[in-house]
PDB file of C-alpha atoms in Angstrom:
ATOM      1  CA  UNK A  64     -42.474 -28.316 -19.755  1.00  0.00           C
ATOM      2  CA  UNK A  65     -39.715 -30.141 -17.643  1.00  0.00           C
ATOM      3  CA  UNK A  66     -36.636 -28.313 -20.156  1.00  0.00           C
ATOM      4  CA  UNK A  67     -38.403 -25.098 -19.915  1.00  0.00           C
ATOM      5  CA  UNK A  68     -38.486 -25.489 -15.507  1.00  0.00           C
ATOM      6  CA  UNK A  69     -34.777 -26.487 -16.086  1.00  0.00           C
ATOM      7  CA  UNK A  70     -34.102 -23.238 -17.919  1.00  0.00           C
ATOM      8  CA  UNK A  71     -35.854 -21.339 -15.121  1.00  0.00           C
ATOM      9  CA  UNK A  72     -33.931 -22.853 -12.160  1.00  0.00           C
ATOM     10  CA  UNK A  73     -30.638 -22.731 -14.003  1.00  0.00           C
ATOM     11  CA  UNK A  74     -31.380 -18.783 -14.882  1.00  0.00           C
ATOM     12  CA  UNK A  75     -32.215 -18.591 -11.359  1.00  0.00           C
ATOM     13  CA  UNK A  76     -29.395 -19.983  -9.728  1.00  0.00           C
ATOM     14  CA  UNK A  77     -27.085 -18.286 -12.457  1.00  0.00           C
ATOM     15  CA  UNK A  78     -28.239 -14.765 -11.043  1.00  0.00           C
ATOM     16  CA  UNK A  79     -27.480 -15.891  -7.524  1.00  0.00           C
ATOM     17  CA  UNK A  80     -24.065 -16.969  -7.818  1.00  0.00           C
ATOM     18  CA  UNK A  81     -23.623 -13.870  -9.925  1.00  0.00           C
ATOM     19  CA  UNK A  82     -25.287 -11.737  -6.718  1.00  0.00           C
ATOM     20  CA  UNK A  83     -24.312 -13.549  -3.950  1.00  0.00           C
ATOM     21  CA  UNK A  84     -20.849 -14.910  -5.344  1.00  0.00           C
ATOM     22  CA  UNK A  85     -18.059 -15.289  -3.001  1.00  0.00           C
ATOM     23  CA  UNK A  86     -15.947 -13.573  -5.807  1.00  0.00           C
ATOM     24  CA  UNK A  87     -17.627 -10.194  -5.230  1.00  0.00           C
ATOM     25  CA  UNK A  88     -15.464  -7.667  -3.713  1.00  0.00           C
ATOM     26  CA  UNK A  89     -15.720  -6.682  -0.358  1.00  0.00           C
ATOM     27  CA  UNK A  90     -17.337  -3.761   1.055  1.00  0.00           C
ATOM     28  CA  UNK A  91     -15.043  -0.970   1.038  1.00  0.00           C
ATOM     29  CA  UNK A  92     -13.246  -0.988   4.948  1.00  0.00           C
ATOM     30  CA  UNK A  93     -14.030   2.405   7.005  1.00  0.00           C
ATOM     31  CA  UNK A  94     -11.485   1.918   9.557  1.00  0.00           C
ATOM     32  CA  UNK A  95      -8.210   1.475   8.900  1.00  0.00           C
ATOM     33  CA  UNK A  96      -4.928   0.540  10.732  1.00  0.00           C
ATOM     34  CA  UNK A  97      -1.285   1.482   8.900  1.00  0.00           C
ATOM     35  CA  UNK A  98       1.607   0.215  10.511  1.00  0.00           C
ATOM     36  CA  UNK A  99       3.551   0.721   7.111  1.00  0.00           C
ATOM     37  CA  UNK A 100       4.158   4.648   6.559  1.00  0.00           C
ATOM     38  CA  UNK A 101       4.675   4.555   2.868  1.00  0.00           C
ATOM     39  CA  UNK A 102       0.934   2.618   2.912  1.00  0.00           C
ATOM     40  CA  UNK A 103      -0.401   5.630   5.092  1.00  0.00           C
ATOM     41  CA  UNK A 104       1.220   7.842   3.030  1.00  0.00           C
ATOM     42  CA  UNK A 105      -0.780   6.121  -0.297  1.00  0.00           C
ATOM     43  CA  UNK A 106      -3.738   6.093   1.396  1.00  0.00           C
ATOM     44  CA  UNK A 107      -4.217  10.244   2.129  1.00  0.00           C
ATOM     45  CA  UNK A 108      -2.819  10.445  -1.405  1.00  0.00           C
ATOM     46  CA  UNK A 109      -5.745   8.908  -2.644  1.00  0.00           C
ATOM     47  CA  UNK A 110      -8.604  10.514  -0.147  1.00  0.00           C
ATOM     48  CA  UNK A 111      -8.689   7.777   1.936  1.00  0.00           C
ATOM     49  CA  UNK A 112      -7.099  10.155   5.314  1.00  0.00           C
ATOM     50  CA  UNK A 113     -10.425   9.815   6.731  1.00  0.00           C
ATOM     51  CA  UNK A 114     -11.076   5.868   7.342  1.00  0.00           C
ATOM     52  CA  UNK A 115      -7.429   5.807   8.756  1.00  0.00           C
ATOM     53  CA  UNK A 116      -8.045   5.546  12.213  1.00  0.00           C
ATOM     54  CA  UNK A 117      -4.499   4.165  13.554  1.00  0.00           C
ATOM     55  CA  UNK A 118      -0.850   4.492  12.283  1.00  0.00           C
ATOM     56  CA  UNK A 119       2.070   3.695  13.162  1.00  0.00           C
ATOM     57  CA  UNK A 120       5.052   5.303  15.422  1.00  0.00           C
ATOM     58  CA  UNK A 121       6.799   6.069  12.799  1.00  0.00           C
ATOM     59  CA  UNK A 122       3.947   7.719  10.370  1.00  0.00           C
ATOM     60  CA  UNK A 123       4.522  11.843  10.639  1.00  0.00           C
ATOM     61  CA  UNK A 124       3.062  12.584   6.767  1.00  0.00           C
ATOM     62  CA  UNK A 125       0.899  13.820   5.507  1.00  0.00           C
ATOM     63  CA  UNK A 126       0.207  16.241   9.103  1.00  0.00           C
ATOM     64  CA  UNK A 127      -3.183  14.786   9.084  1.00  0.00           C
ATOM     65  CA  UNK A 128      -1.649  11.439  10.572  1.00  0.00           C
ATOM     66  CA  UNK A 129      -0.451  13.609  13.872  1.00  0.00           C
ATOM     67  CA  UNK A 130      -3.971  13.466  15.084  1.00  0.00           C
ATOM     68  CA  UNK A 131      -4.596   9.388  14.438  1.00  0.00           C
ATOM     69  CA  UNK A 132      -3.834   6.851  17.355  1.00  0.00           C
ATOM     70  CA  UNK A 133      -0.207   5.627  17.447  1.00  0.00           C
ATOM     71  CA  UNK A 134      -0.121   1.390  17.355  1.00  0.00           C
ATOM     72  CA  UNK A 135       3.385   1.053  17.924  1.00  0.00           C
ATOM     73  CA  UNK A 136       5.937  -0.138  14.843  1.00  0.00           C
ATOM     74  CA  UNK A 137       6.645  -2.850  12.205  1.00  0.00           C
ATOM     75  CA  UNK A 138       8.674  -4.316  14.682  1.00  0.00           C
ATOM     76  CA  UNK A 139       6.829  -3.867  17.645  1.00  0.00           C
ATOM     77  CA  UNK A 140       3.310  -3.365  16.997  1.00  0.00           C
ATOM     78  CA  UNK A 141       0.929  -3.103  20.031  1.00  0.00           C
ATOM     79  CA  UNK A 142      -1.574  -5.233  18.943  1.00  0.00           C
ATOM     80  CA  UNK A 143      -4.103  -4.802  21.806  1.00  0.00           C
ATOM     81  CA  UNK A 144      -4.340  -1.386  20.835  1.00  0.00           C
ATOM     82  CA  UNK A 145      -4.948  -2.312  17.101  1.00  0.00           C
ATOM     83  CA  UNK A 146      -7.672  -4.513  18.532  1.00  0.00           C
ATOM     84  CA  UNK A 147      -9.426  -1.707  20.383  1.00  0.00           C
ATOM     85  CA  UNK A 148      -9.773   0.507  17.265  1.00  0.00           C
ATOM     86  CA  UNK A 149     -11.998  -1.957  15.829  1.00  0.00           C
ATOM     87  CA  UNK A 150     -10.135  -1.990  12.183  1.00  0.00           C
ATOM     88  CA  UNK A 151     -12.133  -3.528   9.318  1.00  0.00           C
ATOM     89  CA  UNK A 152      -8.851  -3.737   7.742  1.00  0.00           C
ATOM     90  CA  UNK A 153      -4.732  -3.543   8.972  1.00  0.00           C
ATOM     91  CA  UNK A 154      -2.313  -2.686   6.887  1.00  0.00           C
ATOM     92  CA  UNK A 155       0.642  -5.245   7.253  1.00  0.00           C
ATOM     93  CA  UNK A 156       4.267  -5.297   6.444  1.00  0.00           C
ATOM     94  CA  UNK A 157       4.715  -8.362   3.982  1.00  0.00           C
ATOM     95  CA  UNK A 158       8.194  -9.684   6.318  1.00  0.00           C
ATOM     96  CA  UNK A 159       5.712  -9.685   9.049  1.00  0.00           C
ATOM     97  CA  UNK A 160       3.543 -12.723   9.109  1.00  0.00           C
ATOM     98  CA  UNK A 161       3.013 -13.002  12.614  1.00  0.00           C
ATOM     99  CA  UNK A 162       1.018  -9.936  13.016  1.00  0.00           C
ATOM    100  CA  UNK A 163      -0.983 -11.198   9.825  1.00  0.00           C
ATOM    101  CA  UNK A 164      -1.756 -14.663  11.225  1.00  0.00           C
ATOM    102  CA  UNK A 165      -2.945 -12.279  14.697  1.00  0.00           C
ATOM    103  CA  UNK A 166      -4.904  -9.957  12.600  1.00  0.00           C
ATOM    104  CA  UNK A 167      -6.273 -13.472  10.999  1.00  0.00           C
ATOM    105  CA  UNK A 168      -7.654 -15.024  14.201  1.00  0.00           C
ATOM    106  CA  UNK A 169      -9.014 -12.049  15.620  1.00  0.00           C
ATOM    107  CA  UNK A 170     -10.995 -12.090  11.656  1.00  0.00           C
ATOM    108  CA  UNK A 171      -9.538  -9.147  10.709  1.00  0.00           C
ATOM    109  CA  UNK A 172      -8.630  -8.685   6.838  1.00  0.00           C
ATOM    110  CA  UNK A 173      -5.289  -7.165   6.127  1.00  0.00           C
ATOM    111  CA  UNK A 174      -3.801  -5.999   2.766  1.00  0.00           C
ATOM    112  CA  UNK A 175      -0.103  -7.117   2.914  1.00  0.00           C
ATOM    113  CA  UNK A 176       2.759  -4.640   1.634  1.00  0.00           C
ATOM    114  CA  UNK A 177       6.272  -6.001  -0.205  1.00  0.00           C
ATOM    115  CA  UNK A 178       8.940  -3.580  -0.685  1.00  0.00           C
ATOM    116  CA  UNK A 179      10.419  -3.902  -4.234  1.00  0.00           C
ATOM    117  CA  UNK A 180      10.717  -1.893  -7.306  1.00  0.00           C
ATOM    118  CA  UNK A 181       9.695   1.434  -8.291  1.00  0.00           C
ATOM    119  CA  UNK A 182       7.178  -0.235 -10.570  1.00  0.00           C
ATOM    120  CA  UNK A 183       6.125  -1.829  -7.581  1.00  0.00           C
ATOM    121  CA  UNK A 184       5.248   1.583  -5.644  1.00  0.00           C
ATOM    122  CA  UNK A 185       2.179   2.978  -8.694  1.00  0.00           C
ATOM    123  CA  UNK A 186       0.624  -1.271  -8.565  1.00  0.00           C
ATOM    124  CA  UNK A 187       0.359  -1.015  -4.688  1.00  0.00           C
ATOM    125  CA  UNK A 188      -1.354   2.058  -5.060  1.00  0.00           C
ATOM    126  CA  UNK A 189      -3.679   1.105  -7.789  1.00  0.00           C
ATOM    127  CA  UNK A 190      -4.320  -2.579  -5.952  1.00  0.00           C
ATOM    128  CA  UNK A 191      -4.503  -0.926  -2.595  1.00  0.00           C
ATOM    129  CA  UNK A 192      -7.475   1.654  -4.011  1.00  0.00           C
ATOM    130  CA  UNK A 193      -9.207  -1.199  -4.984  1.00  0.00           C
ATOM    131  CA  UNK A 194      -9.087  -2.657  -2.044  1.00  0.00           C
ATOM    132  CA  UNK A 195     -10.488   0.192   0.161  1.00  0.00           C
ATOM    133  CA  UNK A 196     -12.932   1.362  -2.448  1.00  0.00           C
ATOM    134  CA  UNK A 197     -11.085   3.993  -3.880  1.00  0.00           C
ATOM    135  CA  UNK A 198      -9.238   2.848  -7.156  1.00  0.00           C
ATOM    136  CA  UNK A 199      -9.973   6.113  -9.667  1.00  0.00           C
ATOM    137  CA  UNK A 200      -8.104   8.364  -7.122  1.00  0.00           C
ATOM    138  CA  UNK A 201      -5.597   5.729  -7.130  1.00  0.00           C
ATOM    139  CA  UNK A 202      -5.528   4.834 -10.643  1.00  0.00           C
ATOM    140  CA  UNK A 203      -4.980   8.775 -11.092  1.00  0.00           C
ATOM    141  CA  UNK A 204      -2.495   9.281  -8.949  1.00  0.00           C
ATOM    142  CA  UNK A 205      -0.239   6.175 -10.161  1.00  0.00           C
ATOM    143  CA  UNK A 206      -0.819   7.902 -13.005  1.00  0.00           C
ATOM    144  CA  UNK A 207       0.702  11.146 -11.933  1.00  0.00           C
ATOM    145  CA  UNK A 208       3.450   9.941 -10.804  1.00  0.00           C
ATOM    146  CA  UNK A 209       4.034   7.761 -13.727  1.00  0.00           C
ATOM    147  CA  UNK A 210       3.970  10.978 -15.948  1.00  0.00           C
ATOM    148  CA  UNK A 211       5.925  12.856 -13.463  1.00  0.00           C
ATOM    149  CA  UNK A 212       8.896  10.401 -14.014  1.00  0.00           C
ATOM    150  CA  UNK A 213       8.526   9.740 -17.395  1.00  0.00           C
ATOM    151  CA  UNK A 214       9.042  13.670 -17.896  1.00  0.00           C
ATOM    152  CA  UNK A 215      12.068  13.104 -15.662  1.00  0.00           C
ATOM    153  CA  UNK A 216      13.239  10.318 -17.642  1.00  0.00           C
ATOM    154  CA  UNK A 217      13.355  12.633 -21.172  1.00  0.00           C
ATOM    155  CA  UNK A 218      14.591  15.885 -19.252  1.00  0.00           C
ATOM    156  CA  UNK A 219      18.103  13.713 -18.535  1.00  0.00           C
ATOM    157  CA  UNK A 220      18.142  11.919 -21.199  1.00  0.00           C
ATOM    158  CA  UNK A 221      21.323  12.142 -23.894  1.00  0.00           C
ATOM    159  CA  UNK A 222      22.885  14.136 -20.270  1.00  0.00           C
ATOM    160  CA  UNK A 223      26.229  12.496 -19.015  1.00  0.00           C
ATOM    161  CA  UNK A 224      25.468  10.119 -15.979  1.00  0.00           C
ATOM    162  CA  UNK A 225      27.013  10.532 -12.658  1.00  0.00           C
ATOM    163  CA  UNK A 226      28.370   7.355 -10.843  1.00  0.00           C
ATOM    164  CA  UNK A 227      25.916   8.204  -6.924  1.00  0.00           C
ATOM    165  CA  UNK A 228      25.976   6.936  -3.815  1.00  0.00           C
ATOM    166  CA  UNK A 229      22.849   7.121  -2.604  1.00  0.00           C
ATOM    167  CA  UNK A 230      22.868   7.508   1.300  1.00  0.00           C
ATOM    168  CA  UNK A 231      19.303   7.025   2.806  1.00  0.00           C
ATOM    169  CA  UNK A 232      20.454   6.492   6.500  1.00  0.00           C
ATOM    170  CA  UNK A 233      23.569   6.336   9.228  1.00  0.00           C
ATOM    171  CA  UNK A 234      23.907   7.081  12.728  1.00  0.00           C
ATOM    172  CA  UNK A 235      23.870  10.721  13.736  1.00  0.00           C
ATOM    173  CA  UNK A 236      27.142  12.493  14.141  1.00  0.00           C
ATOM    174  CA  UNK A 237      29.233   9.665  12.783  1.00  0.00           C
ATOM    175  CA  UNK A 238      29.461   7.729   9.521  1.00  0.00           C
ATOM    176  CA  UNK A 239      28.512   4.620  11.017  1.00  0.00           C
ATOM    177  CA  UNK A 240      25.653   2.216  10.517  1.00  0.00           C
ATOM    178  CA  UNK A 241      25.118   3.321   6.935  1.00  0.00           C
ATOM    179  CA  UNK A 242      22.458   2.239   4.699  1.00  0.00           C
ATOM    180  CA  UNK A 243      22.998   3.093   1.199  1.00  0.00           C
ATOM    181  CA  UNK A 244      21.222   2.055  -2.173  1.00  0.00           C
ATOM    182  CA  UNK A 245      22.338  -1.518  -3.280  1.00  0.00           C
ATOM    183  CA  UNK A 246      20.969  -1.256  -6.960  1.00  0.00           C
ATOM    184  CA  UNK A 247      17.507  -2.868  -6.831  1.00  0.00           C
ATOM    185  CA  UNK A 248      14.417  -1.168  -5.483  1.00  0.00           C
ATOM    186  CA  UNK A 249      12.605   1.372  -5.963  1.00  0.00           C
ATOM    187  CA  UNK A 250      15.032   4.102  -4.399  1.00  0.00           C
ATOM    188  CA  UNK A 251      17.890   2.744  -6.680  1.00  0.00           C
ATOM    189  CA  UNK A 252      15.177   2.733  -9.797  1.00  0.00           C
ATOM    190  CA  UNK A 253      14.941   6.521  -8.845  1.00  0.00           C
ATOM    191  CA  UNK A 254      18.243   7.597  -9.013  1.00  0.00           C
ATOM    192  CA  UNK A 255      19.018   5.571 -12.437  1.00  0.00           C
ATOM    193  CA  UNK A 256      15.364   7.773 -13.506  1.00  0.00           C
ATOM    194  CA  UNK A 257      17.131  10.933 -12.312  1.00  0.00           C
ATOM    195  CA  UNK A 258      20.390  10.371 -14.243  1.00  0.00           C
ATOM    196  CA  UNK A 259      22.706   8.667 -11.839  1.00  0.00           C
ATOM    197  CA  UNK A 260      24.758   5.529 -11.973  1.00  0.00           C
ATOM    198  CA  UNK A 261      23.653   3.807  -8.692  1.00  0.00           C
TER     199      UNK A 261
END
């Protein structure tokens, strides 16, 4: 009688933890605060435009974004106006910390975005869908765009290569303050996809 009792409460409390465990996901957010563009950018690509409620200065696609409040940049976020948005969830720039250890004592969650490799681009999207409840529209678009280079990747391939310099940035009117490709990341992983010799 006592083993059988154990069985019960174990079964029980087994159920629970399975139910009520702390390694559930969390509820899906339903307002959301981009300060990253390439983020806000992921997150209309996979039909989550409409629990983006802030974005930053710098965000200007898809259009959609024109109509969301502006909460300053990476650099200079305005974090009282984050605040009065009431996010369930900030998107944060992995370099910057601070803002996360803000976001942190005010209890708001964040999901934390590393620049890296091109690889790196389709995994945010796929862990960032899970995070905010939509991960098939993300796993299908990383999948998309996984196709769409791979198709890249046999239309050049067996071309000649071209030795590139890829210019992303410099100051307007002169050829100073240029930012080029370096070979790593994701823009110099495009390129060598494309055919050239970063």
């Amino acid at each position: 009688m006592v083993r059988g009792a154990r069985c019960v409460v174990l079964a029980v409390a087994i159920v629970c933890a399975v139910l009520l465990g702390g390694s559930a996901p969390s509820a899906a957010p339903i307002r959301i605060v981009s300060i990253v563009p390439a983020v806000t950018e992921m997150l209309f690509a996979i039909g989550a435009g409409p629990q983006v409620v802030g974005v930053s200065s710098f965000d200007h696609f898809p259009a959609e974004v024109e109509t969301r409040t502006r909460v300053g940049g990476l650099i200079d976020p305005d974090v009282e106006r984050i605040l009065t948005l009431s996010p369930d969830l900030v998107i944060v720039y992995g370099a910057r910390s601070d803002l996360a250890a803000r976001m942190a004592r005010a209890k708001i969650p964040t999901f934390t975005y590393e620049t890296g490799d091109l690889a790196n681009v389709t995994a945010t999207i796929r862990r960032l869908g899970a995070r905010v409840g939509r991960a098939k529209a993300a796993d299908t678009e990383a999948a998309r765009i996984e196709r769409e280079l791979d198709a890249i990747r046999k239309r050049v391939a067996g071309q000649p290569r071209y030795r590139t310099l890829l210019i992303f940035g410099r100051e307007p009117g002169s050829l100073r303050g240029v930012y080029a490709s370096g070979g790593v990341g994701f823009l110099h992983d495009l390129l060598e996809i494309a055919g050239g010799d970063d």
